[in-house]
Amino acid sequence: MENISTVFVLDKNEQSREVIKSFIEDLSFIKEIKLYEDYREGYEAIKQASNPIVIMDISDNLAELKEIADNIKLVTSRIIITSIDYSTNTIIQALRSGAKEFLPKPVLKEDLIRVLTMFASISPEDENTGSKIITVYSNKGGIGKTTIAINLASELAKVTKDKVALIDLNLQLGDISTFLNLNPPFDVNYVIQRLIDKDDNIFMKGFEKYKDTSLYILSDPSYIEQSGSITTRQISALFTKLKKVFPYIVIDMSSSIDPISLKILDESDWILFTTIVNIPAIRNAQRCLNLFRSRNYPAKKVKIVINRYMENDEIKIEDIENTLSESVYWKIPNNYFTIMEAINKGVTIFEINSESNIGSNFRDFASKVSDDIIEQTVVQYRVRM
Ligand SMILES: Nc1ncnc2c1ncn2[C@@H]1O[C@H](COP(=O)(O)OP(=O)(O)OP(=O)(O)O)[C@@H](O)[C@H]1O
Ligand SMILES: [Mg+2]
């Protein structure tokens, strides 16, 4: 079924605006085409529209457009960005600005129609096809999974300005609401029971928005008995729904390996497999990586994260890489005091000290994660262009 949409063309060049209009004005699924030279005015109109599609040119003054682009992507993900410059760097900027598609200028009529037809054939619900489920996992308890999931998710929300979901799937012993001092009225169980409900507002009611950020938190079930009734099928359904709403989904879970955990791991796009630098932890990690290999996870799915890293550790990163036959993706420094202060005050590390070694580490970590996700998409573009 086609969705009838209004198309908003934001372009400083009058001729470009008119050309785009002439290319698409006969398409049956387009109700109206609105042209804007002034991007701010365009954004105000986009906010009011239902089901908008945005075609935005970034040929000049990208810095000035960044704030508007960040606002627009919170309204719709059906954004096409155009530019006379189609270097890899510009495509990265465009995707970072929330574009679902990038088209080099001058825009070709058939390209534009192809993209708009694709937008029209998917319902707004199914938009976030590029969503990623990023699960923080370790088969050993107390390694820092919850700390990492919380602080990575909150930095991802800041760095990307996108909607980020943080989900507590440590179904029996979840800590996220304690670590962030939340008193959520609803939890995973509530949301799972209502998955058949098509209404996004009901689904979103289960989440707690974290302060004035774009981070949305779903807490673990309030009663242990409720966690036992959650099935692997429900986990799949939850993931499908989450991917329709959030571009980034960060999952915290338990360290056990049971059918629910395996389901979560199998269906994650990325596993941030976390370990610390000591012999028992690394032996455990080795066993778990063998399990992942036996499940044929794609090469880039599992990424090794070293927590509580200290420069002068006796065991070196190269030793770990040799033992695990994998390279280390990220290292998080040991900083007990800052983390304990954050946990005790029920806030993120950023709110305690964003410039501490661990505060800046999580900011860089989130940038790397979002850059690597965007780069995967750019590679697909380069192949197509
Ligand atoms: N980088 C770090 N530096 C210092 N202390 C840390 C670091 N990361 C985590 N910790 C400490 O380790 C402890 C365990 O962390 P956390 O609860 O996040 O681990 P977990 O893997 O989620 O545990 P569980 O298996 O119980 O869910 C916490 O007290 C936390 O303060
Ligand atoms: Mg935990």
Coordinates of C-alpha atoms and ligand atoms in Angstrom, one line a residue:
M1 CA 0.0 0.0 0.0
E2 CA 1.2 3.5 -0.8
N3 CA 1.4 6.2 1.8
I4 CA 0.3 9.7 0.6
S5 CA 3.0 12.2 1.6
T6 CA 3.9 15.8 1.4
V7 CA 7.4 16.5 0.1
F8 CA 9.4 19.4 1.5
V9 CA 12.2 20.6 -0.7
L10 CA 14.8 22.6 1.2
D11 CA 17.3 24.1 -1.2
K12 CA 18.9 27.5 -1.5
N13 CA 18.9 27.4 -5.3
E14 CA 15.6 28.3 -6.9
Q15 CA 16.3 26.5 -10.1
S16 CA 17.1 23.2 -8.2
R17 CA 13.9 23.5 -6.2
E18 CA 11.8 23.9 -9.4
V19 CA 13.6 21.1 -11.2
I20 CA 12.9 18.7 -8.3
K21 CA 9.3 19.8 -8.3
S22 CA 8.9 19.2 -12.0
F23 CA 10.4 15.7 -11.6
I24 CA 8.0 14.5 -9.0
E25 CA 4.7 16.5 -9.3
D26 CA 2.9 13.8 -11.2
L27 CA 3.6 11.0 -8.8
S28 CA 0.3 9.6 -7.5
F29 CA 1.5 9.2 -3.9
I30 CA 2.6 12.8 -3.5
K31 CA -0.1 15.0 -2.1
E32 CA 1.8 18.3 -2.2
I33 CA 5.3 19.6 -2.8
K34 CA 6.4 22.6 -0.7
L35 CA 9.6 24.5 -1.6
Y36 CA 11.7 26.4 0.9
E37 CA 14.7 28.6 0.5
D38 CA 14.7 29.3 4.2
Y39 CA 15.5 26.0 6.0
R40 CA 14.2 27.1 9.4
E41 CA 10.8 28.0 7.9
G42 CA 10.9 24.6 6.2
Y43 CA 11.5 22.8 9.5
E44 CA 8.6 24.6 11.1
A45 CA 6.3 23.3 8.4
I46 CA 7.8 19.8 8.5
K47 CA 7.0 19.6 12.2
Q48 CA 3.3 20.2 11.5
A49 CA 3.0 17.7 8.6
S50 CA 1.9 14.1 8.9
N51 CA 4.1 11.7 7.0
P52 CA 6.6 14.2 5.6
I53 CA 9.4 13.4 3.1
V54 CA 12.3 15.9 3.1
I55 CA 14.7 16.6 0.3
M56 CA 17.4 18.8 1.7
D57 CA 20.4 20.2 -0.1
I58 CA 23.7 20.5 1.8
S59 CA 25.8 21.9 -1.1
D60 CA 26.9 24.9 1.0
N61 CA 27.3 25.8 4.6
L62 CA 27.0 22.4 6.1
A63 CA 27.9 23.7 9.6
E64 CA 25.0 26.1 9.5
L65 CA 22.6 23.3 8.5
K66 CA 23.6 20.8 11.1
E67 CA 21.3 22.0 13.8
I68 CA 18.3 22.1 11.5
A69 CA 19.2 18.6 10.2
D70 CA 19.4 17.3 13.7
N71 CA 15.9 18.6 14.4
I72 CA 14.4 17.3 11.2
K73 CA 15.7 13.8 11.8
L74 CA 13.7 13.7 15.1
V75 CA 10.5 14.3 13.1
T76 CA 11.1 12.0 10.1
S77 CA 13.6 9.5 8.9
R78 CA 12.5 9.9 5.3
I79 CA 15.2 12.3 4.4
I80 CA 17.0 12.6 1.1
I81 CA 20.1 14.7 1.1
T82 CA 21.6 16.2 -2.1
S83 CA 24.9 17.8 -2.7
I84 CA 27.1 18.9 -5.6
D85 CA 30.0 17.4 -3.6
Y86 CA 29.8 13.6 -3.4
S87 CA 33.0 12.8 -1.7
T88 CA 33.0 10.0 0.9
N89 CA 33.3 12.6 3.6
T90 CA 30.1 14.5 2.4
I91 CA 28.2 11.2 2.2
I92 CA 29.2 10.4 5.8
Q93 CA 28.0 13.9 6.8
A94 CA 24.8 13.4 5.0
L95 CA 24.1 10.0 6.7
R96 CA 25.1 11.5 10.0
S97 CA 22.6 14.2 9.4
G98 CA 19.9 11.5 9.3
A99 CA 19.6 11.0 5.5
K100 CA 18.2 7.7 4.5
E101 CA 19.4 8.4 0.9
F102 CA 22.1 10.5 -0.6
L103 CA 21.8 11.8 -4.2
P104 CA 24.5 13.7 -6.0
K105 CA 23.6 16.9 -7.8
P106 CA 22.3 17.5 -10.4
V107 CA 19.7 15.0 -9.2
L108 CA 18.6 12.5 -11.9
K109 CA 14.9 12.1 -12.3
E110 CA 15.0 8.3 -12.2
D111 CA 17.1 8.2 -9.0
L112 CA 14.7 10.5 -7.3
I113 CA 11.6 8.6 -8.4
R114 CA 13.2 5.3 -7.3
V115 CA 13.9 6.6 -3.8
L116 CA 10.5 8.3 -3.4
T117 CA 8.8 5.1 -4.6
M118 CA 10.7 3.1 -2.0
F119 CA 9.7 5.6 0.7
A120 CA 6.1 5.4 -0.3
S121 CA 6.0 1.6 -0.3
I122 CA 7.3 1.3 3.3
S123 CA 5.0 2.5 6.0
P124 CA 6.5 5.1 8.4
E125 CA 6.5 2.2 10.9
D126 CA 9.0 0.3 8.9
E127 CA 11.3 3.1 8.3
N128 CA 14.4 2.4 10.4
T129 CA 15.7 -0.4 8.2
G130 CA 19.3 0.7 9.2
S131 CA 18.6 0.3 12.9
K132 CA 21.2 -1.6 15.0
I133 CA 20.8 -3.6 18.1
I134 CA 24.0 -3.3 20.1
T135 CA 24.2 -5.8 23.0
V136 CA 26.7 -5.5 25.8
Y137 CA 27.6 -9.0 26.9
S138 CA 30.0 -11.0 29.0
N139 CA 29.6 -14.5 30.2
K140 CA 31.1 -13.4 33.5
G141 CA 29.1 -11.3 36.0
G142 CA 30.2 -8.0 37.5
I143 CA 32.4 -7.1 34.5
G144 CA 30.8 -3.7 33.8
K145 CA 28.0 -4.6 31.3
T146 CA 25.4 -2.3 32.9
T147 CA 27.9 0.6 33.3
I148 CA 28.9 0.3 29.7
A149 CA 25.4 -0.1 28.3
I150 CA 24.2 3.0 30.2
N151 CA 27.0 5.3 29.4
L152 CA 27.4 4.2 25.8
A153 CA 23.7 4.6 25.1
S154 CA 23.6 8.1 26.7
E155 CA 26.6 9.2 24.8
L156 CA 25.2 7.8 21.5
A157 CA 22.1 9.9 22.1
K158 CA 24.3 13.0 22.5
V159 CA 26.7 12.3 19.6
T160 CA 24.0 11.2 17.1
K161 CA 21.1 13.3 18.3
D162 CA 19.0 10.3 17.3
K163 CA 16.5 8.4 19.4
V164 CA 18.4 5.7 21.3
A165 CA 16.7 3.0 23.3
L166 CA 18.4 1.4 26.4
I167 CA 16.8 -1.9 27.2
D168 CA 17.3 -3.8 30.4
L169 CA 17.0 -7.5 29.4
N170 CA 18.8 -8.7 32.6
L171 CA 15.3 -10.0 33.3
Q172 CA 15.8 -11.1 36.9
L173 CA 18.5 -8.8 38.2
G174 CA 18.3 -5.7 36.1
D175 CA 20.2 -2.7 37.5
I176 CA 19.6 0.1 35.0
S177 CA 16.7 1.7 36.9
T178 CA 18.8 1.6 40.1
F179 CA 22.0 3.0 38.4
L180 CA 20.0 5.9 36.9
N181 CA 17.7 6.4 39.9
L182 CA 14.5 5.8 37.9
N183 CA 11.2 4.8 39.2
P184 CA 9.6 3.6 36.0
P185 CA 5.8 3.1 35.9
F186 CA 6.2 0.4 33.2
D187 CA 8.7 -2.2 32.3
V188 CA 9.8 -4.8 29.6
N189 CA 6.9 -7.1 30.6
Y190 CA 4.3 -4.4 30.1
V191 CA 5.7 -3.5 26.7
I192 CA 6.0 -7.1 25.6
Q193 CA 2.4 -7.8 26.6
R194 CA 1.3 -4.9 24.4
L195 CA 3.4 -5.7 21.3
I196 CA 0.4 -6.7 19.3
D197 CA -0.9 -3.2 19.8
K198 CA -0.2 -1.2 16.6
D199 CA -0.3 2.1 18.4
D200 CA 3.2 3.5 18.8
N201 CA 2.0 5.8 21.6
I202 CA 1.1 2.8 23.8
F203 CA 4.5 1.1 23.0
M204 CA 6.4 4.3 23.8
K205 CA 4.5 4.7 27.1
G206 CA 6.6 1.8 28.5
F207 CA 9.8 3.9 28.1
E208 CA 11.1 6.5 30.3
K209 CA 12.7 9.5 28.5
Y210 CA 16.0 10.3 30.3
K211 CA 15.9 14.0 31.3
D212 CA 16.0 16.2 28.2
T213 CA 18.0 13.8 26.1
S214 CA 16.9 11.5 23.2
L215 CA 17.6 8.4 25.4
Y216 CA 14.6 6.2 26.1
I217 CA 14.9 3.6 28.8
L218 CA 12.9 0.3 29.2
S219 CA 13.4 -1.2 32.6
D220 CA 13.5 -4.9 33.7
P221 CA 10.3 -6.5 35.1
S222 CA 9.4 -5.4 38.6
Y223 CA 8.7 -8.9 39.8
I224 CA 11.0 -11.8 39.3
E225 CA 8.1 -14.1 38.5
Q226 CA 7.2 -12.0 35.5
S227 CA 10.6 -12.5 33.9
G228 CA 10.1 -16.3 33.7
S229 CA 7.0 -15.9 31.4
I230 CA 8.9 -14.0 28.7
T231 CA 9.5 -16.3 25.6
T232 CA 12.1 -16.3 22.9
R233 CA 9.4 -15.5 20.4
Q234 CA 8.4 -12.4 22.4
I235 CA 12.1 -11.3 22.4
S236 CA 12.1 -11.5 18.6
A237 CA 8.8 -9.5 18.4
L238 CA 10.2 -6.9 20.8
F239 CA 13.3 -6.5 18.6
T240 CA 11.3 -6.1 15.4
K241 CA 9.2 -3.4 17.0
L242 CA 12.2 -1.6 18.6
K243 CA 13.9 -1.5 15.2
K244 CA 10.9 0.3 13.7
V245 CA 11.1 3.1 16.3
F246 CA 14.7 3.5 17.2
P247 CA 17.8 3.9 15.0
Y248 CA 20.0 2.7 17.9
I249 CA 19.1 0.1 20.5
V250 CA 21.5 -0.7 23.3
I251 CA 20.8 -3.9 25.3
D252 CA 22.0 -4.8 28.8
M253 CA 21.6 -8.4 29.8
S254 CA 22.6 -11.1 32.2
S255 CA 25.8 -13.2 31.9
S256 CA 24.0 -16.5 31.8
I257 CA 23.7 -18.6 28.6
D258 CA 20.2 -19.8 28.5
P259 CA 17.7 -19.9 25.6
I260 CA 16.6 -16.3 26.2
S261 CA 20.1 -15.0 26.3
L262 CA 21.0 -17.0 23.1
K263 CA 18.0 -15.5 21.4
I264 CA 19.1 -12.0 22.3
L265 CA 22.7 -12.7 21.2
D266 CA 21.6 -14.3 17.9
E267 CA 19.3 -11.5 17.0
S268 CA 21.7 -8.6 17.9
D269 CA 23.5 -6.8 15.1
W270 CA 26.5 -6.2 17.3
I271 CA 27.8 -7.9 20.4
L272 CA 30.1 -5.7 22.5
F273 CA 31.8 -8.7 24.2
T274 CA 33.3 -7.3 27.4
T275 CA 36.1 -8.7 29.4
I276 CA 38.7 -7.4 31.9
V277 CA 42.4 -8.1 31.9
N278 CA 42.9 -11.2 34.1
I279 CA 43.5 -14.8 33.3
P280 CA 40.2 -16.3 34.5
A281 CA 38.2 -13.6 32.7
I282 CA 40.2 -14.2 29.5
R283 CA 39.8 -18.0 29.7
N284 CA 36.1 -17.4 30.0
A285 CA 36.1 -15.1 27.1
Q286 CA 37.8 -17.7 25.0
R287 CA 35.1 -20.2 25.7
C288 CA 32.4 -17.8 24.9
L289 CA 34.0 -16.7 21.6
N290 CA 34.2 -20.4 20.6
L291 CA 30.5 -20.6 21.3
F292 CA 29.9 -17.6 19.1
R293 CA 32.0 -19.2 16.3
S294 CA 30.0 -22.3 16.5
R295 CA 26.9 -20.3 16.0
N296 CA 28.4 -18.8 12.8
Y297 CA 28.1 -15.2 13.7
P298 CA 29.3 -12.9 10.9
A299 CA 32.9 -11.7 11.3
K300 CA 32.1 -8.1 12.4
K301 CA 29.3 -8.9 14.7
V302 CA 31.4 -9.6 17.8
K303 CA 33.6 -6.8 19.0
I304 CA 35.9 -7.2 22.0
V305 CA 35.8 -4.4 24.6
I306 CA 38.3 -4.4 27.5
N307 CA 36.9 -2.8 30.6
R308 CA 38.9 -1.4 33.6
Y309 CA 42.0 -1.1 31.4
M310 CA 45.2 0.1 33.0
E311 CA 48.3 1.1 30.9
N312 CA 50.6 -0.7 33.3
D313 CA 48.7 -4.0 33.4
E314 CA 51.0 -7.0 33.3
I315 CA 49.0 -8.6 30.6
K316 CA 49.3 -6.6 27.4
I317 CA 46.5 -6.0 24.8
E318 CA 48.6 -8.0 22.2
D319 CA 48.6 -11.0 24.6
I320 CA 44.9 -10.8 24.8
E321 CA 44.5 -10.5 21.1
N322 CA 46.8 -13.4 20.5
T323 CA 44.9 -15.6 23.0
L324 CA 41.5 -14.7 21.7
S325 CA 42.6 -14.6 18.0
E326 CA 40.6 -11.4 17.7
S327 CA 41.5 -7.7 17.7
V328 CA 40.4 -5.5 20.6
Y329 CA 37.7 -3.0 19.4
W330 CA 37.8 -0.6 22.4
K331 CA 39.4 -0.1 25.8
I332 CA 37.7 1.6 28.8
P333 CA 39.9 2.9 31.5
N334 CA 39.6 1.9 35.1
N335 CA 38.1 4.7 37.1
Y336 CA 36.4 3.4 40.2
F337 CA 35.7 6.7 41.9
T338 CA 34.0 8.5 39.1
I339 CA 31.8 5.4 38.3
M340 CA 30.9 4.9 42.0
E341 CA 29.9 8.5 42.3
A342 CA 27.7 8.2 39.2
I343 CA 26.1 5.1 40.6
N344 CA 25.6 6.5 44.0
K345 CA 24.0 9.7 42.7
G346 CA 22.0 7.8 40.1
V347 CA 23.3 9.6 37.1
T348 CA 25.5 9.0 34.0
I349 CA 29.3 9.5 34.1
F350 CA 28.9 12.5 31.8
E351 CA 26.8 14.2 34.5
I352 CA 29.6 13.6 37.1
N353 CA 32.6 14.5 35.1
S354 CA 32.5 14.6 31.3
E355 CA 36.1 15.5 31.0
S356 CA 37.5 12.7 33.2
N357 CA 39.4 10.0 31.4
I358 CA 36.3 7.8 31.5
G359 CA 33.9 10.6 30.5
S360 CA 35.8 11.4 27.4
N361 CA 36.4 7.7 26.7
F362 CA 32.7 7.0 26.5
R363 CA 32.2 10.0 24.2
D364 CA 34.9 8.7 21.8
F365 CA 33.5 5.2 22.1
A366 CA 30.0 6.4 21.0
S367 CA 31.5 8.4 18.1
K368 CA 33.4 5.3 17.0
V369 CA 30.3 3.1 17.2
S370 CA 28.2 5.5 15.2
D371 CA 31.0 6.2 12.7
D372 CA 31.5 2.5 12.1
I373 CA 27.8 2.0 11.6
I374 CA 27.6 4.9 9.1
E375 CA 30.7 3.6 7.3
Q376 CA 29.1 0.3 6.7
T377 CA 26.3 2.2 4.9
V378 CA 28.7 4.4 3.0
V379 CA 30.4 1.3 1.6
Q380 CA 27.0 0.1 0.3
Y381 CA 26.6 3.6 -1.4
R382 CA 29.9 3.5 -3.0
V383 CA 29.2 0.1 -4.5
R384 CA 25.9 1.5 -5.9
M385 CA 27.2 4.8 -7.3
Ligands
LIG1 N1 35.8 1.1 34.0 C1 35.5 0.8 35.3 N2 36.4 1.3 36.2 C2 36.2 1.0 37.6 N3 35.1 0.3 38.0 C3 34.2 -0.2 37.1 C4 34.4 0.1 35.7 N4 33.3 -0.5 35.1 C5 32.6 -1.1 36.0 N5 33.1 -0.9 37.3 C6 32.5 -1.3 38.6 O1 32.3 -2.7 38.5 C7 31.1 -3.0 39.2 C8 30.2 -3.9 38.3 O2 29.7 -3.1 37.2 P1 28.4 -3.5 36.5 O3 27.3 -3.6 37.5 O4 28.2 -2.5 35.4 O5 28.7 -4.9 36.0 P2 27.8 -6.0 35.3 O6 28.6 -6.8 34.3 O7 26.6 -5.3 34.7 O8 27.4 -6.9 36.5 P3 26.2 -8.0 36.6 O9 26.7 -9.2 36.0 O10 25.9 -8.1 38.1 O11 25.0 -7.4 35.9 C9 30.5 -1.7 39.6 O12 30.6 -1.5 40.9 C10 31.2 -0.7 38.8 O13 31.4 0.5 39.6
MG2 MG 24.5 -5.6 35.2

